[in-house]
CSV table of C-alpha atoms in Angstrom, one decimal:
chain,number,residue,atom,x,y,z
A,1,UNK,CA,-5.7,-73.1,19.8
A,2,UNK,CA,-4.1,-76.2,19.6
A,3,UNK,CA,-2.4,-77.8,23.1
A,4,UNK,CA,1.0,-76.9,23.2
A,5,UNK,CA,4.4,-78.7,25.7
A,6,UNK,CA,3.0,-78.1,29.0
A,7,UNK,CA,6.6,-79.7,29.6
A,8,UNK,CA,8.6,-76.3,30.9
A,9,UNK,CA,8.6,-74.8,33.7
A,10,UNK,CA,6.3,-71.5,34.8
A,11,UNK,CA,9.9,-69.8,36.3
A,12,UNK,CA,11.4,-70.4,32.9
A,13,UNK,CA,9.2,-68.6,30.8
A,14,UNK,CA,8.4,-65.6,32.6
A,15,UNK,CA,4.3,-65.1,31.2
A,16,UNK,CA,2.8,-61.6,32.1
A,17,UNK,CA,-0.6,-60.1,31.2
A,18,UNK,CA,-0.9,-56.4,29.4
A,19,UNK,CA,-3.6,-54.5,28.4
A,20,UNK,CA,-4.2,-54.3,24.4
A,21,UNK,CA,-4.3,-50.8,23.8
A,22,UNK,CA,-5.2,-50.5,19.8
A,23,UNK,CA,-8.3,-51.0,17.8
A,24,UNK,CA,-10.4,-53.1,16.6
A,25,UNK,CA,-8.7,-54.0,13.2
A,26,UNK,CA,-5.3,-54.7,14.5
A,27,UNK,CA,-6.8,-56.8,17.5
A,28,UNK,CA,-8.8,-59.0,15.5
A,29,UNK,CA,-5.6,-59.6,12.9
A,30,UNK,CA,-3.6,-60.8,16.3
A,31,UNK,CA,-6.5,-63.0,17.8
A,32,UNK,CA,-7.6,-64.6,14.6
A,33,UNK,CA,-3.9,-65.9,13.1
A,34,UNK,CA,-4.1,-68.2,16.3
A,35,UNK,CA,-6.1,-71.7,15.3
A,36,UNK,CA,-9.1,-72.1,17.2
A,37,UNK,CA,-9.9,-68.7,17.6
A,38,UNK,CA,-13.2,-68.1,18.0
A,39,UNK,CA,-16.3,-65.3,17.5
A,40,UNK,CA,-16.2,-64.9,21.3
A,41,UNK,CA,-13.0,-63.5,21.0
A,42,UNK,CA,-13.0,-61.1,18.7
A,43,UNK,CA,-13.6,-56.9,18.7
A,44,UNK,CA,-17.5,-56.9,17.7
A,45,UNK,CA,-18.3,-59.9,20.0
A,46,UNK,CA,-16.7,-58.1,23.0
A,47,UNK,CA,-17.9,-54.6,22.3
A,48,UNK,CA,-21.8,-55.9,21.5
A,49,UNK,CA,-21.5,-58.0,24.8
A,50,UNK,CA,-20.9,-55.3,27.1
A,51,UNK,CA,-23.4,-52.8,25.4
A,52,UNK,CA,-25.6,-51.2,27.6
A,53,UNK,CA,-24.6,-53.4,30.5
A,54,UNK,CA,-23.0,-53.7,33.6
A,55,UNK,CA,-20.1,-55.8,32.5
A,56,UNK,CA,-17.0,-54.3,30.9
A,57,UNK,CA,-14.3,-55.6,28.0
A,58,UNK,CA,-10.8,-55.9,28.7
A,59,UNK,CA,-8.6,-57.1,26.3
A,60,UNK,CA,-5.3,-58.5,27.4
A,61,UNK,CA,-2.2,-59.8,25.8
A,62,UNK,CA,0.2,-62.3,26.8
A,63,UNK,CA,4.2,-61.6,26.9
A,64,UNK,CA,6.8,-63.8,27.2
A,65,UNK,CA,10.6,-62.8,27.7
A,66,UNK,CA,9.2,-59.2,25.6
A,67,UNK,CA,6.7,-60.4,23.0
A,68,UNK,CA,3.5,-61.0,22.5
A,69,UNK,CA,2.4,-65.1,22.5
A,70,UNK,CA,-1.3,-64.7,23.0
A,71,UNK,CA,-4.4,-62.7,23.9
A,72,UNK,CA,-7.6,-63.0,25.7
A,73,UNK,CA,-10.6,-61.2,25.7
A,74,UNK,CA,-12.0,-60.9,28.9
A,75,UNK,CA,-15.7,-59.3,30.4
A,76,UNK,CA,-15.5,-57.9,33.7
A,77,UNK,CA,-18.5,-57.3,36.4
A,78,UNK,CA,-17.0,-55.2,39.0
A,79,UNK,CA,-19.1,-55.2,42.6
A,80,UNK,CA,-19.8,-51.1,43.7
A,81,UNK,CA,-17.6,-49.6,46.2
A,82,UNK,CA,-15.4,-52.7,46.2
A,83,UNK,CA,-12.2,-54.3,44.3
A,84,UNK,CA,-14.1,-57.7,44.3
A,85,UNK,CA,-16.2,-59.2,41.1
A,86,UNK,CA,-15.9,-61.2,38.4
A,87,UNK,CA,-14.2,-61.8,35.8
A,88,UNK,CA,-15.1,-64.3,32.9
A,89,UNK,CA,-12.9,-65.4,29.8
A,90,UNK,CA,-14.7,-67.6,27.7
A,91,UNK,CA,-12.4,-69.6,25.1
A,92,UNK,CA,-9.3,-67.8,25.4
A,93,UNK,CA,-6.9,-67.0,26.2
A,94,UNK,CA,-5.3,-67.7,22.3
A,95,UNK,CA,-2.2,-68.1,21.4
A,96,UNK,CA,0.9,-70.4,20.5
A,97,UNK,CA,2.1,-71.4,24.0
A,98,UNK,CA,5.3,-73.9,24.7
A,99,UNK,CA,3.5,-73.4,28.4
A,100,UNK,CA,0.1,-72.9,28.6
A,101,UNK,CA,-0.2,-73.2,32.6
A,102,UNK,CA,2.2,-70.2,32.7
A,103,UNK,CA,-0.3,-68.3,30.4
A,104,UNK,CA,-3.2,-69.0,32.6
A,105,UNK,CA,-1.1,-68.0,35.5
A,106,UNK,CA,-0.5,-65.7,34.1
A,107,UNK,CA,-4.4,-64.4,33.5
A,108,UNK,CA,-4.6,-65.3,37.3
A,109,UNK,CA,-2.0,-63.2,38.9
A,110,UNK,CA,-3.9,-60.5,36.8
A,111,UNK,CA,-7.3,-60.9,37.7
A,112,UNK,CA,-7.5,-63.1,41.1
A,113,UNK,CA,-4.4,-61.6,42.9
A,114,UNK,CA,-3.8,-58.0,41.4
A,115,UNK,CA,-7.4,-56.9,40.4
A,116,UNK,CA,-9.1,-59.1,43.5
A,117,UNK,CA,-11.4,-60.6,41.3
A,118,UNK,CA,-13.2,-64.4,41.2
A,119,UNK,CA,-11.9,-65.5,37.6
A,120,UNK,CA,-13.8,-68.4,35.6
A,121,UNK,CA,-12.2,-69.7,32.2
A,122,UNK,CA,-13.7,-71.8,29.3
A,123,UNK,CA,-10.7,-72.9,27.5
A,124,UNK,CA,-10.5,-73.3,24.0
A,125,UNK,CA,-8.9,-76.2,23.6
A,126,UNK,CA,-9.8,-80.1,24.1
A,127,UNK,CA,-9.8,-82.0,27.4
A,128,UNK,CA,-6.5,-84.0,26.9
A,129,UNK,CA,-4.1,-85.8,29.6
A,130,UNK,CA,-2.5,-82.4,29.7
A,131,UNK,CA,-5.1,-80.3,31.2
A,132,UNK,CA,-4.6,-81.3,34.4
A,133,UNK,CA,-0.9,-80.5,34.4
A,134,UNK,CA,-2.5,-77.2,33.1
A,135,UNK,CA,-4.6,-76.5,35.8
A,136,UNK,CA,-1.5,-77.3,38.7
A,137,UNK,CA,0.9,-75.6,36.7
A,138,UNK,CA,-1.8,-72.5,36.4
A,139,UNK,CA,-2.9,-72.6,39.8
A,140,UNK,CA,-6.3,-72.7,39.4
A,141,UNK,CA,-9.5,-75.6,40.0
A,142,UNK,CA,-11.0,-77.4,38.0
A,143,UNK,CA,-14.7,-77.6,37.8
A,144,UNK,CA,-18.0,-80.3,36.9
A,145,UNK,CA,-18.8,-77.6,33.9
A,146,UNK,CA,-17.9,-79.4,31.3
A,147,UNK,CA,-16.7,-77.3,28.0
A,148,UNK,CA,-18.6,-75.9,25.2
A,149,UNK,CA,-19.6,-78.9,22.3
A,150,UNK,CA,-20.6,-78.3,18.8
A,151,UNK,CA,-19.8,-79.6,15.2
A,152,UNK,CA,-18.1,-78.5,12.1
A,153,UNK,CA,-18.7,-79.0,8.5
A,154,UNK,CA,-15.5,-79.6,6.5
A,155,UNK,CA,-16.4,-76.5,3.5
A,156,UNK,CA,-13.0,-77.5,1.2
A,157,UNK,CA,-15.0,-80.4,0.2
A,158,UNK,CA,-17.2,-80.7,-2.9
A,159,UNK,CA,-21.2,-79.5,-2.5
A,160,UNK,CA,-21.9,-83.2,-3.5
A,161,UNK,CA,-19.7,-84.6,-1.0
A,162,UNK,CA,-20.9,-82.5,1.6
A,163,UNK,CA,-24.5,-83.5,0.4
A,164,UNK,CA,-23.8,-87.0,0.5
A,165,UNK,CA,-22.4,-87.0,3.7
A,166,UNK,CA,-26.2,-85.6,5.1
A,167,UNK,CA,-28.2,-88.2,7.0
A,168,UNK,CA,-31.0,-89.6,4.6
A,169,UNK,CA,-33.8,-88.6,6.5
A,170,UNK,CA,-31.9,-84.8,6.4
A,171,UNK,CA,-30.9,-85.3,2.6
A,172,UNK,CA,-34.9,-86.1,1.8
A,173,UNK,CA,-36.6,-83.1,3.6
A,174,UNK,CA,-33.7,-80.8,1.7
A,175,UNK,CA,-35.1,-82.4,-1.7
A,176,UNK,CA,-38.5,-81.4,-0.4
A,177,UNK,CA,-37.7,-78.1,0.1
A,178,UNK,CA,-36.0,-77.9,-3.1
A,179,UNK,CA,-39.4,-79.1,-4.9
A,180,UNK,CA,-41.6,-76.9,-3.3
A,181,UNK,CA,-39.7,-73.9,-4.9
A,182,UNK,CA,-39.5,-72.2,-1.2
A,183,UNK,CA,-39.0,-68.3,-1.9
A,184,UNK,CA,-35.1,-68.5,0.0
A,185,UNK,CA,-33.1,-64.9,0.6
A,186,UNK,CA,-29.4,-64.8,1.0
A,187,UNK,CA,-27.5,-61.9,1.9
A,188,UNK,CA,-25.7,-59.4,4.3
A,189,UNK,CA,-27.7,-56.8,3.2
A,190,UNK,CA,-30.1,-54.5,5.6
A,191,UNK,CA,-33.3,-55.5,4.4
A,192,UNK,CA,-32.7,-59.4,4.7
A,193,UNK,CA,-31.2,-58.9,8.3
A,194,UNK,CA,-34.1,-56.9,8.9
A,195,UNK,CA,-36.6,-59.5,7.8
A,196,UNK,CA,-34.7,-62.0,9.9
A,197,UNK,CA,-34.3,-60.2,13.3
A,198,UNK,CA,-38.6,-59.7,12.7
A,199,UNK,CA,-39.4,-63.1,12.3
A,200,UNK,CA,-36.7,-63.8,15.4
A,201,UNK,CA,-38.4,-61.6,17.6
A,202,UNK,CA,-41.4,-63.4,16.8
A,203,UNK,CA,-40.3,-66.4,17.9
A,204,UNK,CA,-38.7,-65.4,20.8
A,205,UNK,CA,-41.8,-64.0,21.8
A,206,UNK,CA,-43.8,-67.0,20.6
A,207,UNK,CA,-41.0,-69.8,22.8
A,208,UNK,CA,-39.8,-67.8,25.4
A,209,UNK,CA,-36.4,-65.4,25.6
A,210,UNK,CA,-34.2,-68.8,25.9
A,211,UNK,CA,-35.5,-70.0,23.1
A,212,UNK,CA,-32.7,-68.3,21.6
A,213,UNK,CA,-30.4,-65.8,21.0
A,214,UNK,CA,-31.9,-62.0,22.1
A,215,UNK,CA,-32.4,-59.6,19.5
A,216,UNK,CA,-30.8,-56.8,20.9
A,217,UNK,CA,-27.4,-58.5,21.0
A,218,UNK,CA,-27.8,-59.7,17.5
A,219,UNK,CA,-28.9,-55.9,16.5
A,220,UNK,CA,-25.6,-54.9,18.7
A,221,UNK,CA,-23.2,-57.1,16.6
A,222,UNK,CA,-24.7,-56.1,13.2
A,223,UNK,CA,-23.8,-52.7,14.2
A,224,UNK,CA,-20.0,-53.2,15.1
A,225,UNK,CA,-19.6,-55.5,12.7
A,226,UNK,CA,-17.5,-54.1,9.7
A,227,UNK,CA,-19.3,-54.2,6.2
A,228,UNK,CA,-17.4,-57.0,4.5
A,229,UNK,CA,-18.2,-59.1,7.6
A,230,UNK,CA,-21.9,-58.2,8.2
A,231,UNK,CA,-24.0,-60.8,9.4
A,232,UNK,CA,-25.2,-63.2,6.5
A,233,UNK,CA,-28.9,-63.4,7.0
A,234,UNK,CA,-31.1,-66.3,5.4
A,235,UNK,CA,-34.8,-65.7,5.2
A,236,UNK,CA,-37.4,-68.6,3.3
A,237,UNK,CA,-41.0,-67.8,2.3
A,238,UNK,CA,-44.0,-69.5,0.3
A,239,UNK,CA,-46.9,-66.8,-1.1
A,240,UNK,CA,-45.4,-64.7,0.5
A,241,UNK,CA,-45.9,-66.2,4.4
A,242,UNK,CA,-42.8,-65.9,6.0
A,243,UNK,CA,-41.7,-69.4,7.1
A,244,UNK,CA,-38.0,-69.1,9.1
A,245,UNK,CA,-34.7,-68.5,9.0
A,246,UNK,CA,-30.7,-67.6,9.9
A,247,UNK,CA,-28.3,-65.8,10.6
A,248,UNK,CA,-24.1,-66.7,10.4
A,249,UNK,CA,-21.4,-65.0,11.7
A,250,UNK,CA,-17.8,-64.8,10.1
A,251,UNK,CA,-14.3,-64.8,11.5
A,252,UNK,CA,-11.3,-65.7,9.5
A,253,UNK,CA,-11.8,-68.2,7.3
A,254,UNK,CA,-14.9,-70.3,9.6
A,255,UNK,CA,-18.7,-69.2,9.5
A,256,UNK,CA,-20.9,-69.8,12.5
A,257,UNK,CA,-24.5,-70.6,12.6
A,258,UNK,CA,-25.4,-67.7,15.2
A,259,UNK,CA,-29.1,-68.4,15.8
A,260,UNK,CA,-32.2,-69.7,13.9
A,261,UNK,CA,-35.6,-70.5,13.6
A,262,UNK,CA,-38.8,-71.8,11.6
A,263,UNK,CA,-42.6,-71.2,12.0
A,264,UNK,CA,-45.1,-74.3,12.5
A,265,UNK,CA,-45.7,-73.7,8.7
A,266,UNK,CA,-42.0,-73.9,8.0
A,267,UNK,CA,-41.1,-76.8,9.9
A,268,UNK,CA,-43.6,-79.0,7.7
A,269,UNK,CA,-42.2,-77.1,4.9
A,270,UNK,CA,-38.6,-77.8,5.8
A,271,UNK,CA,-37.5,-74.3,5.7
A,272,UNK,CA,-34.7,-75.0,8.1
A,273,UNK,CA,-33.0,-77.5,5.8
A,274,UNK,CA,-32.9,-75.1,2.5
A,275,UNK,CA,-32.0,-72.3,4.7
A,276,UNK,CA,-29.0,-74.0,6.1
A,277,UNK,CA,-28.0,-75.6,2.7
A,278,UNK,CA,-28.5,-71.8,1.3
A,279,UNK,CA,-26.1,-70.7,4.0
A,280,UNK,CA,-23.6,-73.1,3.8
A,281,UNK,CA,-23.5,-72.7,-0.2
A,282,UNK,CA,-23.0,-69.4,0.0
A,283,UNK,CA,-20.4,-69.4,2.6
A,284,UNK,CA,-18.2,-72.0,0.7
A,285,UNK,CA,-18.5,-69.4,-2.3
A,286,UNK,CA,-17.4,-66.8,-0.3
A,287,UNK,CA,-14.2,-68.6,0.4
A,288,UNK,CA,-14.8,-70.1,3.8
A,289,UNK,CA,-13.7,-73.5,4.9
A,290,UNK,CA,-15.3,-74.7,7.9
A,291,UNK,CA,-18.8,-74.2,9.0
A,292,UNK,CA,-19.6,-74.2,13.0
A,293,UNK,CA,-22.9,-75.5,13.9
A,294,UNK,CA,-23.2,-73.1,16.7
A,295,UNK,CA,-23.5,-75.4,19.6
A,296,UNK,CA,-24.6,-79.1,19.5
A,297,UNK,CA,-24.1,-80.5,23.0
A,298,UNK,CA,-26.4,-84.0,23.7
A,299,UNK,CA,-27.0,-83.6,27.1
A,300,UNK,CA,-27.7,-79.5,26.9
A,301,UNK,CA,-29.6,-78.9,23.2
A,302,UNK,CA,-33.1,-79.8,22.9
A,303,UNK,CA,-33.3,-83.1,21.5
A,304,UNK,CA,-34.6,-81.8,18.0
A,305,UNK,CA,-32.5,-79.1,17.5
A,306,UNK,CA,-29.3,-81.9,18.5
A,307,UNK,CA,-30.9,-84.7,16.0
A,308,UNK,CA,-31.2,-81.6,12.9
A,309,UNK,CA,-27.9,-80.7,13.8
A,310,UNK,CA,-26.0,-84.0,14.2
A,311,UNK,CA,-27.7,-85.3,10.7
A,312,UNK,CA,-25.8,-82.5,8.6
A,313,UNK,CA,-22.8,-85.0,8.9
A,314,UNK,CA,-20.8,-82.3,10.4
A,315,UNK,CA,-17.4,-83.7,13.0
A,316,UNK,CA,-18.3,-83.2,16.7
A,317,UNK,CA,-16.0,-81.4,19.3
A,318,UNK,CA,-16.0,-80.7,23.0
A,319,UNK,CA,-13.6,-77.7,24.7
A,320,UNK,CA,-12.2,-78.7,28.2
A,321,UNK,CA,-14.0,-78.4,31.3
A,322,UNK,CA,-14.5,-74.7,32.6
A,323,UNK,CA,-11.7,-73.8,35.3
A,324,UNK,CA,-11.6,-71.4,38.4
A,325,UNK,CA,-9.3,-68.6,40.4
A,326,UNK,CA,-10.7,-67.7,43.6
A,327,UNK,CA,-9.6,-63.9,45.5
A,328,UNK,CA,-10.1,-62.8,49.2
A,329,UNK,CA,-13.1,-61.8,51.0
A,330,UNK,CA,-16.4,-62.2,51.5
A,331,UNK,CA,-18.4,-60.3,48.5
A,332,UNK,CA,-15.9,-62.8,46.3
A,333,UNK,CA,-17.3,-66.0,48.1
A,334,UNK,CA,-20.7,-64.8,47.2
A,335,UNK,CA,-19.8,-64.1,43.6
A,336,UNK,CA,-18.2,-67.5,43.7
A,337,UNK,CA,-21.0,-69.1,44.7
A,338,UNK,CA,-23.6,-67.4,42.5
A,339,UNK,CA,-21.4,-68.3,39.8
A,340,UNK,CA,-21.6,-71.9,40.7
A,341,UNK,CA,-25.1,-72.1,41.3
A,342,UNK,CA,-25.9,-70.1,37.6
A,343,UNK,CA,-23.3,-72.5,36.0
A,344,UNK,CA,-24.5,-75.9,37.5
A,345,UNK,CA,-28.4,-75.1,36.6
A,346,UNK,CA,-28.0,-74.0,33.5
A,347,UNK,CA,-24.6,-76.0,31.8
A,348,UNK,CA,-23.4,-73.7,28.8
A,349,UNK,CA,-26.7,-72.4,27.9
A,350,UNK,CA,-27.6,-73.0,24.5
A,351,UNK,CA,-26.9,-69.8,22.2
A,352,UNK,CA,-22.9,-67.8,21.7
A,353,UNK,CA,-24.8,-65.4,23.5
A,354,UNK,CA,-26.2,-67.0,26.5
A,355,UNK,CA,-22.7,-68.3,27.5
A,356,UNK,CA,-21.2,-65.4,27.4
């Protein structure tokens, strides 16, 4: 979503929050003509985030004077035998907006005053002069959390441009790859997702569970996912030793690189470049246009995964800082302040997942 006028005011333009009623199909088709939409937004994200957990998906739209201007996808975690919890919208809400205060107030009113809840949102736009008059005109705080940072890979250009545009020490472990005739599987198909998630829950085991993105959520998205947008899956072996790979996301015409790894064997094989010049080759022929790195912040990725990301060439971004609505009582200070605490230790934790 671009930054619209911030210039009129909230009593002019009369913003309320509804509840989406429909399905999946006709929600994604009003989320996605916005620019900047992301994954987090959509159906499948929603429905495989709340699966099996406490937290619950409300989707929302935004009305002004009688139609609709935006929507936002919201989780809820309501507290037992009370109206306080939380509420968290994480890059929305998305729309076209002459007053994008009045649609966060608007969010507000819903959440904080009506539904008694502690609300924290992750806009989806860039930090700009404006966002201030945002957060006055919306009537809720800003906050030290700064915004979600990744990179994109421009996809209209040529394969050689794109190629040149890798750094040479990137560029030269890819022509490695290439040489040592790696055994690399692209597709969307069951068996190569299968293969993936295996070798994933390998090395989650291996690193840790924040080593990545968990395996039941990427199991839960494959399975809401419709079949002409089932997760592309890149696997790369050698003799038949299994030696890493990928797994990409699509929404509207962008592809996102959902979560990854390589062996020890793979890394001095350089699996992870030929996987991710497979997948980006393979989403350019499918007729996408921008690739998303997936998260590349320099203060919150692991130096090596930040330096193989930042060499593909790709344009960096940062969202605006996180924002806050507080609601009476006492549970909500306590949700407030867990909140806080979770937020400030771990940043936007690496992973479309983990921030979510």
């Amino acid at each position: 979503m671009g930054l619209p006028s911030v210039e009129s005011s909230m009593e002019e333009s009369h913003y309320t929050y509804q509840k989406f009623e429909g399905e999946a199909e006709e929600w994604n088709a009003l989320v996605l003509r916005y620019p900047g939409a992301g994954l987090i937004q959509t159906w499948e994200f929603g429905a495989a985030r709340t699966q099996n957990s406490p937290w619950q998906v409300e989707r929302g739209l935004i009305i002004v004077n009688g139609y609709v201007a935006g929507a936002a996808q919201t989780i809820v975690r309501a507290m037992p035998f009370t109206r306080a919890g939380f509420a968290w919208l994480n890059r929305g809400p998305v729309g076209s907006f002459e007053n994008v205060g009045a649609a966060f107030d608007a969010l507000r009113r819903h959440f904080s005053v009506s539904r008694g809840l502690y609300l924290r949102i992750a806009p989806p736009f860039m930090e700009t002069e404006a966002s201030a008059v945002i957060r006055r005109e919306s009537g809720l705080r800003g906050t030290d959390i700064a915004g979600w940072a990744s990179s994109t890979i421009d996809l209209n250009n040529s394969e050689d441009a794109i190629r040149v545009n890798f750094h040479s020490k990137w560029r030269n472990a890819l022509v490695r790859a290439e040489r040592a005739e790696l055994n690399v599987r692209v597709g969307s198909d069951p068996e190569t997702f299968e293969t993936f998630l295996r070798g994933h829950a390998a090395h989650l085991s291996l690193r840790g569970l924040g080593a990545g993105v968990d395996t039941a959520f990427l199991r839960s998205l494959q399975e809401f996912l419709p079949p002409e947008r089932k997760l592309l899956s890149v696997t790369a072996t050698k003799d038949g030793c299994y030696l890493g790979g990928a797994a990409f996301v699509r929404y509207g015409k962008t592809g996102e690189y959902l979560a990854g790894h390589n062996t020890e064997v793979g890394r001095k094989e350089n699996s992870g470049q030929i996987v991710l010049w497979s997948a980006l080759r393979q989403l350019k022929s499918d007729g996408v246009i921008r690739l998303d790195l997936g998260g590349m912040d320099e203060y919150l990725t692991p130096a090596g995964i930040f330096r193989f990301k930042n060499r593909m060439g790709g344009k960096p971004y940062r969202l605006a800082s996180e924002m806050e609505g507080d609601a009476p009582g006492l549970i909500n200070k306590v949700v407030r302040w867990r909140v806080r605490r979770e937020r400030s230790r771990n940043g936007h934790e690496g992973g479309v997942a983990a921030t979510n």
